[in-house]
Amino acid sequence: FAQGNSNPAIAQQIAGLTRSFNNNWEQYHESPFLNHSLSLSLGNQKELFGKPLGLIFATSYSRNFSAYSGGEYGIFELTGPVATTDNLTSQLELEENKGADEVLWGAMLSSSYKLSGNHKIGLTLMHNQSGALETRYLEGRKNRDDPDDLFVTRTWAYKQRSLSTGQLRGKHVLSGLNNFEISWQSSYSLSMQDEPDLRYFTMRQRPSGNYIIKLSSDNVPNRFYRNMEQYNFDNKLDFTLPFKQWSGQSSALKFGGAYVVRSREFRENRYTFNNQVFLVENGDPYAYFFDDNLIQATDGGFVKNPQTGNVEGVYVTNSFDPANNYDAQQYVTAAYGMVELPLSRKLRAIVGARMEQTIVRLKTFDTLVALMNFPFLDGEQDLLKETDILPSLNLNYDLTERMKLRLAYTRTLARPTFREVAPFASFDVDGGFLFIGNPNLERTLVDNVDFRWEFYPKPSEMISLSAFYKDFTNPIERTFNPQAPNTVLTFSNVAQASLYGAEVEVRKDLSFLGQFLSDFSLGANFSYVISETDIEADELALIRSLDPEAEGTREMFGQAPWVVNGLLSYKNEGGTQANLSFNMVGPRITVVTRGASPDYYQQPLPLMNFNVSQTFGNGFAVKASANNLLNGKYRETAEYKGEEYSIIQYELGRTFSLGLSYNLSK
């Protein structure tokens, strides 16, 4: 822009580029059509060269609309010592309206060819694609600056995703080698995500009634263009050698390997729209981009306002941020061996181990700030390189024919995702949380111990009791720093965490209550979990500077203290099926705050769904469903001194559906 003041050619180029963007900044309300979906599946078996060839084809299409109003979006922090501070300070309190329109379609073709009784190969091709249009309108108070202003921000987003997969597989049994079995699989998938025009428009309504764009604290209008491509190349080879152990019982030795490559390219372009005059007439973003409000240029350069002598009008600026562009690769090489071995007529053991080597590399396009802080983000050095041995032991003991005991120990791991390690900054609401990855993340190791008692009164019934323990090394958490200049959410490891708990599960038909209930069955399970994470010494010192009585541990990130599920089912010989399901998960941490500010929790959401279907002898079937019958709300909150503060809240709403299907084979 500065060059355009002295160079008419550049001035005309800026004016032309500004006008090249569509003025699609409108938001409006309308009643959508009903949610709807269609699906078709076909299958058959034919002979090819005298051998059986099985084919399955399926395709589906769905379109779903959703909206809510009166949602809440807030940020609160503790600004003083706990002893003398009675309330959290509001940084942001907004009311949200949101609408979404999502289309999903997919197709799948699967084939299986039986070369002989011992040799079979298969090929599966699949493509899924979705497009989601979303608009958001939020208004309220941004109390960290000018709390008397009405803060208004709008979002327009369209996101298209696709996943294409091809999988080739085979299974071969060598009868001459004691039925030695070889299974192999190779798959390639390409996933793409395109956000062609993500738009944000933020402004303030002053007490005078005027609408302005406030440069000192808010962003000017933004348009983002993002594209992500990732391919996965997944290969595995498994061998199984059956044998008889010392007492003649069937056993098996299994071993194999795998090699997985994931590669991602992420690109983002950002354009900002500046102005010398930041008034927004009537608070209308669409009118703000009228042609008369855009910067003007002629052969003589920028056109000036004759009254003020200043260059005025909206003009575009390329705000490309190299830190928001990256390439990433992950390589996983694995090998395993295990043996399934009966130790007696009642005791069976499965013992094995898996070796996994993980290499992660990431290249950022920011050659200044990012590489100064993270010099290993050059695409050549290993951001993460680990070789892990993951043992496992399973013991199954038959107390009786209908009663079993199971004891298991396993070690597993969880790797950080590309998004979690990439130094890429994004936000969902202008003025809200800013999400940034952490290249210093390490993988998580988990040691699991499970003990389970099972009783089967009938083949369709079960009663089980289980106890479990998990120990985590370097678990990953989503953390938040309210004192940061921007409200930054990132990811970090904690050194250690653990949990233990118990679960009870029951599946029972209700015929014992009377013949009239013989078609009913009941299923339920309940888990109770106690989890604990040590707070890092530096963080604990910061917390205790404001809250000297603070404990040195807290619950694990994302771990609920209890989970309850229930299912009441009905099925008769006339083709009628129905079920009523219930699910509820206890409060769990969604964001770990820094300092003494309370952590954010997702509160329990009771979900009750009902489904009923009826089949008819002519091949037709009718199905009806009702979801979220209790009309529960999604809620994230922070609690301080007995008072609850709303972070995120919105209604999910009830949904009702009616479907018709026809089976051609009937």
PDB file of N, CA and C in Angstrom, residues 259-316:
ATOM      1  N   TYR A 259       4.595 -51.722   8.200  1.00  0.00           N
ATOM      2  CA  TYR A 259       5.306 -50.500   7.838  1.00  0.00           C
ATOM      3  C   TYR A 259       4.267 -49.479   7.389  1.00  0.00           C
ATOM      4  N   VAL A 260       4.267 -48.327   8.051  1.00  0.00           N
ATOM      5  CA  VAL A 260       3.268 -47.296   7.790  1.00  0.00           C
ATOM      6  C   VAL A 260       3.975 -45.978   7.521  1.00  0.00           C
ATOM      7  N   VAL A 261       3.568 -45.303   6.458  1.00  0.00           N
ATOM      8  CA  VAL A 261       4.085 -43.974   6.125  1.00  0.00           C
ATOM      9  C   VAL A 261       2.904 -43.019   6.036  1.00  0.00           C
ATOM     10  N   ARG A 262       3.018 -41.888   6.709  1.00  0.00           N
ATOM     11  CA  ARG A 262       2.033 -40.817   6.591  1.00  0.00           C
ATOM     12  C   ARG A 262       2.763 -39.539   6.195  1.00  0.00           C
ATOM     13  N   SER A 263       2.228 -38.842   5.228  1.00  0.00           N
ATOM     14  CA  SER A 263       2.861 -37.613   4.760  1.00  0.00           C
ATOM     15  C   SER A 263       1.786 -36.558   4.547  1.00  0.00           C
ATOM     16  N   ARG A 264       2.023 -35.362   5.072  1.00  0.00           N
ATOM     17  CA  ARG A 264       1.031 -34.285   4.999  1.00  0.00           C
ATOM     18  C   ARG A 264       1.656 -33.011   4.450  1.00  0.00           C
ATOM     19  N   GLU A 265       0.882 -32.301   3.642  1.00  0.00           N
ATOM     20  CA  GLU A 265       1.206 -30.948   3.208  1.00  0.00           C
ATOM     21  C   GLU A 265       0.061 -30.036   3.628  1.00  0.00           C
ATOM     22  N   PHE A 266       0.399 -28.972   4.351  1.00  0.00           N
ATOM     23  CA  PHE A 266      -0.618 -28.017   4.789  1.00  0.00           C
ATOM     24  C   PHE A 266      -0.219 -26.631   4.305  1.00  0.00           C
ATOM     25  N   ARG A 267      -1.161 -25.962   3.628  1.00  0.00           N
ATOM     26  CA  ARG A 267      -0.900 -24.633   3.105  1.00  0.00           C
ATOM     27  C   ARG A 267      -2.021 -23.682   3.524  1.00  0.00           C
ATOM     28  N   GLU A 268      -1.617 -22.446   3.843  1.00  0.00           N
ATOM     29  CA  GLU A 268      -2.589 -21.415   4.196  1.00  0.00           C
ATOM     30  C   GLU A 268      -2.171 -20.080   3.594  1.00  0.00           C
ATOM     31  N   ASN A 269      -3.108 -19.431   2.946  1.00  0.00           N
ATOM     32  CA  ASN A 269      -2.955 -18.041   2.523  1.00  0.00           C
ATOM     33  C   ASN A 269      -3.968 -17.203   3.283  1.00  0.00           C
ATOM     34  N   ARG A 270      -3.552 -16.012   3.696  1.00  0.00           N
ATOM     35  CA  ARG A 270      -4.415 -15.136   4.483  1.00  0.00           C
ATOM     36  C   ARG A 270      -4.399 -13.744   3.866  1.00  0.00           C
ATOM     37  N   TYR A 271      -5.596 -13.187   3.706  1.00  0.00           N
ATOM     38  CA  TYR A 271      -5.728 -11.838   3.168  1.00  0.00           C
ATOM     39  C   TYR A 271      -6.517 -10.996   4.164  1.00  0.00           C
ATOM     40  N   THR A 272      -5.989  -9.837   4.490  1.00  0.00           N
ATOM     41  CA  THR A 272      -6.658  -8.918   5.404  1.00  0.00           C
ATOM     42  C   THR A 272      -7.120  -7.694   4.625  1.00  0.00           C
ATOM     43  N   PHE A 273      -8.188  -7.070   5.120  1.00  0.00           N
ATOM     44  CA  PHE A 273      -8.797  -5.932   4.430  1.00  0.00           C
ATOM     45  C   PHE A 273      -8.746  -4.710   5.346  1.00  0.00           C
ATOM     46  N   ASN A 274      -7.855  -3.798   5.014  1.00  0.00           N
ATOM     47  CA  ASN A 274      -7.631  -2.599   5.805  1.00  0.00           C
ATOM     48  C   ASN A 274      -8.411  -1.423   5.231  1.00  0.00           C
ATOM     49  N   ASN A 275      -8.414  -0.356   5.991  1.00  0.00           N
ATOM     50  CA  ASN A 275      -9.118   0.858   5.581  1.00  0.00           C
ATOM     51  C   ASN A 275      -8.538   2.019   6.367  1.00  0.00           C
ATOM     52  N   GLN A 276      -8.560   3.181   5.776  1.00  0.00           N
ATOM     53  CA  GLN A 276      -8.126   4.365   6.514  1.00  0.00           C
ATOM     54  C   GLN A 276      -9.245   4.902   7.400  1.00  0.00           C
ATOM     55  N   VAL A 277     -10.481   4.530   7.089  1.00  0.00           N
ATOM     56  CA  VAL A 277     -11.642   4.924   7.888  1.00  0.00           C
ATOM     57  C   VAL A 277     -12.332   3.637   8.325  1.00  0.00           C
ATOM     58  N   PHE A 278     -12.457   3.433   9.635  1.00  0.00           N
ATOM     59  CA  PHE A 278     -12.911   2.134  10.129  1.00  0.00           C
ATOM     60  C   PHE A 278     -14.345   2.165  10.655  1.00  0.00           C
ATOM     61  N   LEU A 279     -15.172   3.040  10.104  1.00  0.00           N
ATOM     62  CA  LEU A 279     -16.589   3.022  10.428  1.00  0.00           C
ATOM     63  C   LEU A 279     -17.288   1.958   9.590  1.00  0.00           C
ATOM     64  N   VAL A 280     -18.214   1.214  10.200  1.00  0.00           N
ATOM     65  CA  VAL A 280     -19.003   0.203   9.499  1.00  0.00           C
ATOM     66  C   VAL A 280     -20.450   0.670   9.533  1.00  0.00           C
ATOM     67  N   GLU A 281     -20.943   1.115   8.401  1.00  0.00           N
ATOM     68  CA  GLU A 281     -22.271   1.717   8.351  1.00  0.00           C
ATOM     69  C   GLU A 281     -23.341   0.703   8.727  1.00  0.00           C
ATOM     70  N   ASN A 282     -24.122   1.032   9.757  1.00  0.00           N
ATOM     71  CA  ASN A 282     -25.220   0.188  10.248  1.00  0.00           C
ATOM     72  C   ASN A 282     -24.751  -1.203  10.684  1.00  0.00           C
ATOM     73  N   GLY A 283     -23.444  -1.367  10.898  1.00  0.00           N
ATOM     74  CA  GLY A 283     -22.930  -2.667  11.317  1.00  0.00           C
ATOM     75  C   GLY A 283     -23.131  -3.760  10.294  1.00  0.00           C
ATOM     76  N   ASP A 284     -23.121  -3.402   8.994  1.00  0.00           N
ATOM     77  CA  ASP A 284     -23.419  -4.341   7.917  1.00  0.00           C
ATOM     78  C   ASP A 284     -22.144  -4.693   7.157  1.00  0.00           C
ATOM     79  N   PRO A 285     -21.575  -5.896   7.347  1.00  0.00           N
ATOM     80  CA  PRO A 285     -20.352  -6.270   6.614  1.00  0.00           C
ATOM     81  C   PRO A 285     -20.549  -6.282   5.103  1.00  0.00           C
ATOM     82  N   TYR A 286     -21.748  -6.658   4.656  1.00  0.00           N
ATOM     83  CA  TYR A 286     -22.010  -6.686   3.216  1.00  0.00           C
ATOM     84  C   TYR A 286     -21.897  -5.282   2.632  1.00  0.00           C
ATOM     85  N   ALA A 287     -22.491  -4.291   3.302  1.00  0.00           N
ATOM     86  CA  ALA A 287     -22.409  -2.912   2.817  1.00  0.00           C
ATOM     87  C   ALA A 287     -20.993  -2.364   2.924  1.00  0.00           C
ATOM     88  N   TYR A 288     -20.227  -2.864   3.889  1.00  0.00           N
ATOM     89  CA  TYR A 288     -18.844  -2.396   4.071  1.00  0.00           C
ATOM     90  C   TYR A 288     -18.008  -2.670   2.828  1.00  0.00           C
ATOM     91  N   PHE A 289     -18.371  -3.719   2.075  1.00  0.00           N
ATOM     92  CA  PHE A 289     -17.605  -4.094   0.887  1.00  0.00           C
ATOM     93  C   PHE A 289     -18.306  -3.693  -0.414  1.00  0.00           C
ATOM     94  N   PHE A 290     -19.272  -2.764  -0.326  1.00  0.00           N
ATOM     95  CA  PHE A 290     -19.828  -2.201  -1.554  1.00  0.00           C
ATOM     96  C   PHE A 290     -18.708  -1.556  -2.363  1.00  0.00           C
ATOM     97  N   ASP A 291     -18.891  -1.527  -3.675  1.00  0.00           N
ATOM     98  CA  ASP A 291     -17.839  -1.011  -4.552  1.00  0.00           C
ATOM     99  C   ASP A 291     -17.463   0.426  -4.207  1.00  0.00           C
ATOM    100  N   ASP A 292     -18.449   1.228  -3.795  1.00  0.00           N
ATOM    101  CA  ASP A 292     -18.154   2.629  -3.474  1.00  0.00           C
ATOM    102  C   ASP A 292     -17.250   2.758  -2.257  1.00  0.00           C
ATOM    103  N   ASN A 293     -17.216   1.718  -1.409  1.00  0.00           N
ATOM    104  CA  ASN A 293     -16.381   1.778  -0.203  1.00  0.00           C
ATOM    105  C   ASN A 293     -14.986   1.212  -0.427  1.00  0.00           C
ATOM    106  N   LEU A 294     -14.743   0.625  -1.602  1.00  0.00           N
ATOM    107  CA  LEU A 294     -13.427   0.067  -1.891  1.00  0.00           C
ATOM    108  C   LEU A 294     -12.496   1.159  -2.397  1.00  0.00           C
ATOM    109  N   ILE A 295     -11.212   0.945  -2.209  1.00  0.00           N
ATOM    110  CA  ILE A 295     -10.222   1.935  -2.615  1.00  0.00           C
ATOM    111  C   ILE A 295     -10.281   2.137  -4.133  1.00  0.00           C
ATOM    112  N   GLN A 296     -10.100   3.389  -4.553  1.00  0.00           N
ATOM    113  CA  GLN A 296     -10.170   3.745  -5.965  1.00  0.00           C
ATOM    114  C   GLN A 296      -8.778   4.110  -6.467  1.00  0.00           C
ATOM    115  N   ALA A 297      -8.516   3.802  -7.746  1.00  0.00           N
ATOM    116  CA  ALA A 297      -7.231   4.159  -8.350  1.00  0.00           C
ATOM    117  C   ALA A 297      -7.426   4.459  -9.827  1.00  0.00           C
ATOM    118  N   THR A 298      -6.666   5.415 -10.328  1.00  0.00           N
ATOM    119  CA  THR A 298      -6.659   5.781 -11.745  1.00  0.00           C
ATOM    120  C   THR A 298      -5.221   5.768 -12.237  1.00  0.00           C
ATOM    121  N   ASP A 299      -5.032   6.282 -13.444  1.00  0.00           N
ATOM    122  CA  ASP A 299      -3.675   6.365 -13.985  1.00  0.00           C
ATOM    123  C   ASP A 299      -2.792   7.268 -13.139  1.00  0.00           C
ATOM    124  N   GLY A 300      -3.430   8.114 -12.354  1.00  0.00           N
ATOM    125  CA  GLY A 300      -2.646   9.011 -11.506  1.00  0.00           C
ATOM    126  C   GLY A 300      -2.376   8.465 -10.117  1.00  0.00           C
ATOM    127  N   GLY A 301      -2.863   7.265  -9.827  1.00  0.00           N
ATOM    128  CA  GLY A 301      -2.647   6.654  -8.520  1.00  0.00           C
ATOM    129  C   GLY A 301      -3.927   6.573  -7.720  1.00  0.00           C
ATOM    130  N   PHE A 302      -3.817   6.428  -6.409  1.00  0.00           N
ATOM    131  CA  PHE A 302      -4.982   6.336  -5.539  1.00  0.00           C
ATOM    132  C   PHE A 302      -5.809   7.617  -5.613  1.00  0.00           C
ATOM    133  N   VAL A 303      -7.147   7.451  -5.576  1.00  0.00           N
ATOM    134  CA  VAL A 303      -8.055   8.592  -5.554  1.00  0.00           C
ATOM    135  C   VAL A 303      -8.226   9.042  -4.108  1.00  0.00           C
ATOM    136  N   LYS A 304      -8.071  10.345  -3.874  1.00  0.00           N
ATOM    137  CA  LYS A 304      -8.175  10.892  -2.524  1.00  0.00           C
ATOM    138  C   LYS A 304      -9.546  11.514  -2.295  1.00  0.00           C
ATOM    139  N   ASN A 305      -9.949  11.522  -1.043  1.00  0.00           N
ATOM    140  CA  ASN A 305     -11.178  12.196  -0.652  1.00  0.00           C
ATOM    141  C   ASN A 305     -10.964  13.698  -0.788  1.00  0.00           C
ATOM    142  N   PRO A 306     -11.756  14.379  -1.626  1.00  0.00           N
ATOM    143  CA  PRO A 306     -11.513  15.815  -1.835  1.00  0.00           C
ATOM    144  C   PRO A 306     -11.715  16.650  -0.577  1.00  0.00           C
ATOM    145  N   GLN A 307     -12.506  16.143   0.370  1.00  0.00           N
ATOM    146  CA  GLN A 307     -12.753  16.923   1.581  1.00  0.00           C
ATOM    147  C   GLN A 307     -11.624  16.790   2.590  1.00  0.00           C
ATOM    148  N   THR A 308     -11.066  15.569   2.702  1.00  0.00           N
ATOM    149  CA  THR A 308     -10.008  15.354   3.700  1.00  0.00           C
ATOM    150  C   THR A 308      -8.625  15.327   3.085  1.00  0.00           C
ATOM    151  N   GLY A 309      -8.555  15.093   1.780  1.00  0.00           N
ATOM    152  CA  GLY A 309      -7.251  14.973   1.132  1.00  0.00           C
ATOM    153  C   GLY A 309      -6.562  13.653   1.417  1.00  0.00           C
ATOM    154  N   ASN A 310      -7.292  12.686   2.000  1.00  0.00           N
ATOM    155  CA  ASN A 310      -6.705  11.394   2.354  1.00  0.00           C
ATOM    156  C   ASN A 310      -7.167  10.297   1.395  1.00  0.00           C
ATOM    157  N   VAL A 311      -6.333   9.269   1.264  1.00  0.00           N
ATOM    158  CA  VAL A 311      -6.729   8.068   0.533  1.00  0.00           C
ATOM    159  C   VAL A 311      -7.628   7.240   1.445  1.00  0.00           C
ATOM    160  N   GLU A 312      -8.838   6.954   0.985  1.00  0.00           N
ATOM    161  CA  GLU A 312      -9.795   6.217   1.799  1.00  0.00           C
ATOM    162  C   GLU A 312     -10.358   5.053   1.004  1.00  0.00           C
ATOM    163  N   GLY A 313     -10.816   4.047   1.716  1.00  0.00           N
ATOM    164  CA  GLY A 313     -11.419   2.885   1.076  1.00  0.00           C
ATOM    165  C   GLY A 313     -10.769   1.591   1.527  1.00  0.00           C
ATOM    166  N   VAL A 314     -11.507   0.507   1.397  1.00  0.00           N
ATOM    167  CA  VAL A 314     -11.037  -0.815   1.788  1.00  0.00           C
ATOM    168  C   VAL A 314     -10.045  -1.329   0.743  1.00  0.00           C
ATOM    169  N   TYR A 315      -8.927  -1.876   1.211  1.00  0.00           N
ATOM    170  CA  TYR A 315      -7.946  -2.453   0.294  1.00  0.00           C
ATOM    171  C   TYR A 315      -7.395  -3.745   0.892  1.00  0.00           C
ATOM    172  N   VAL A 316      -6.975  -4.653   0.025  1.00  0.00           N
ATOM    173  CA  VAL A 316      -6.522  -5.969   0.446  1.00  0.00           C
ATOM    174  C   VAL A 316      -5.016  -5.966   0.681  1.00  0.00           C
TER     175      VAL A 316
END
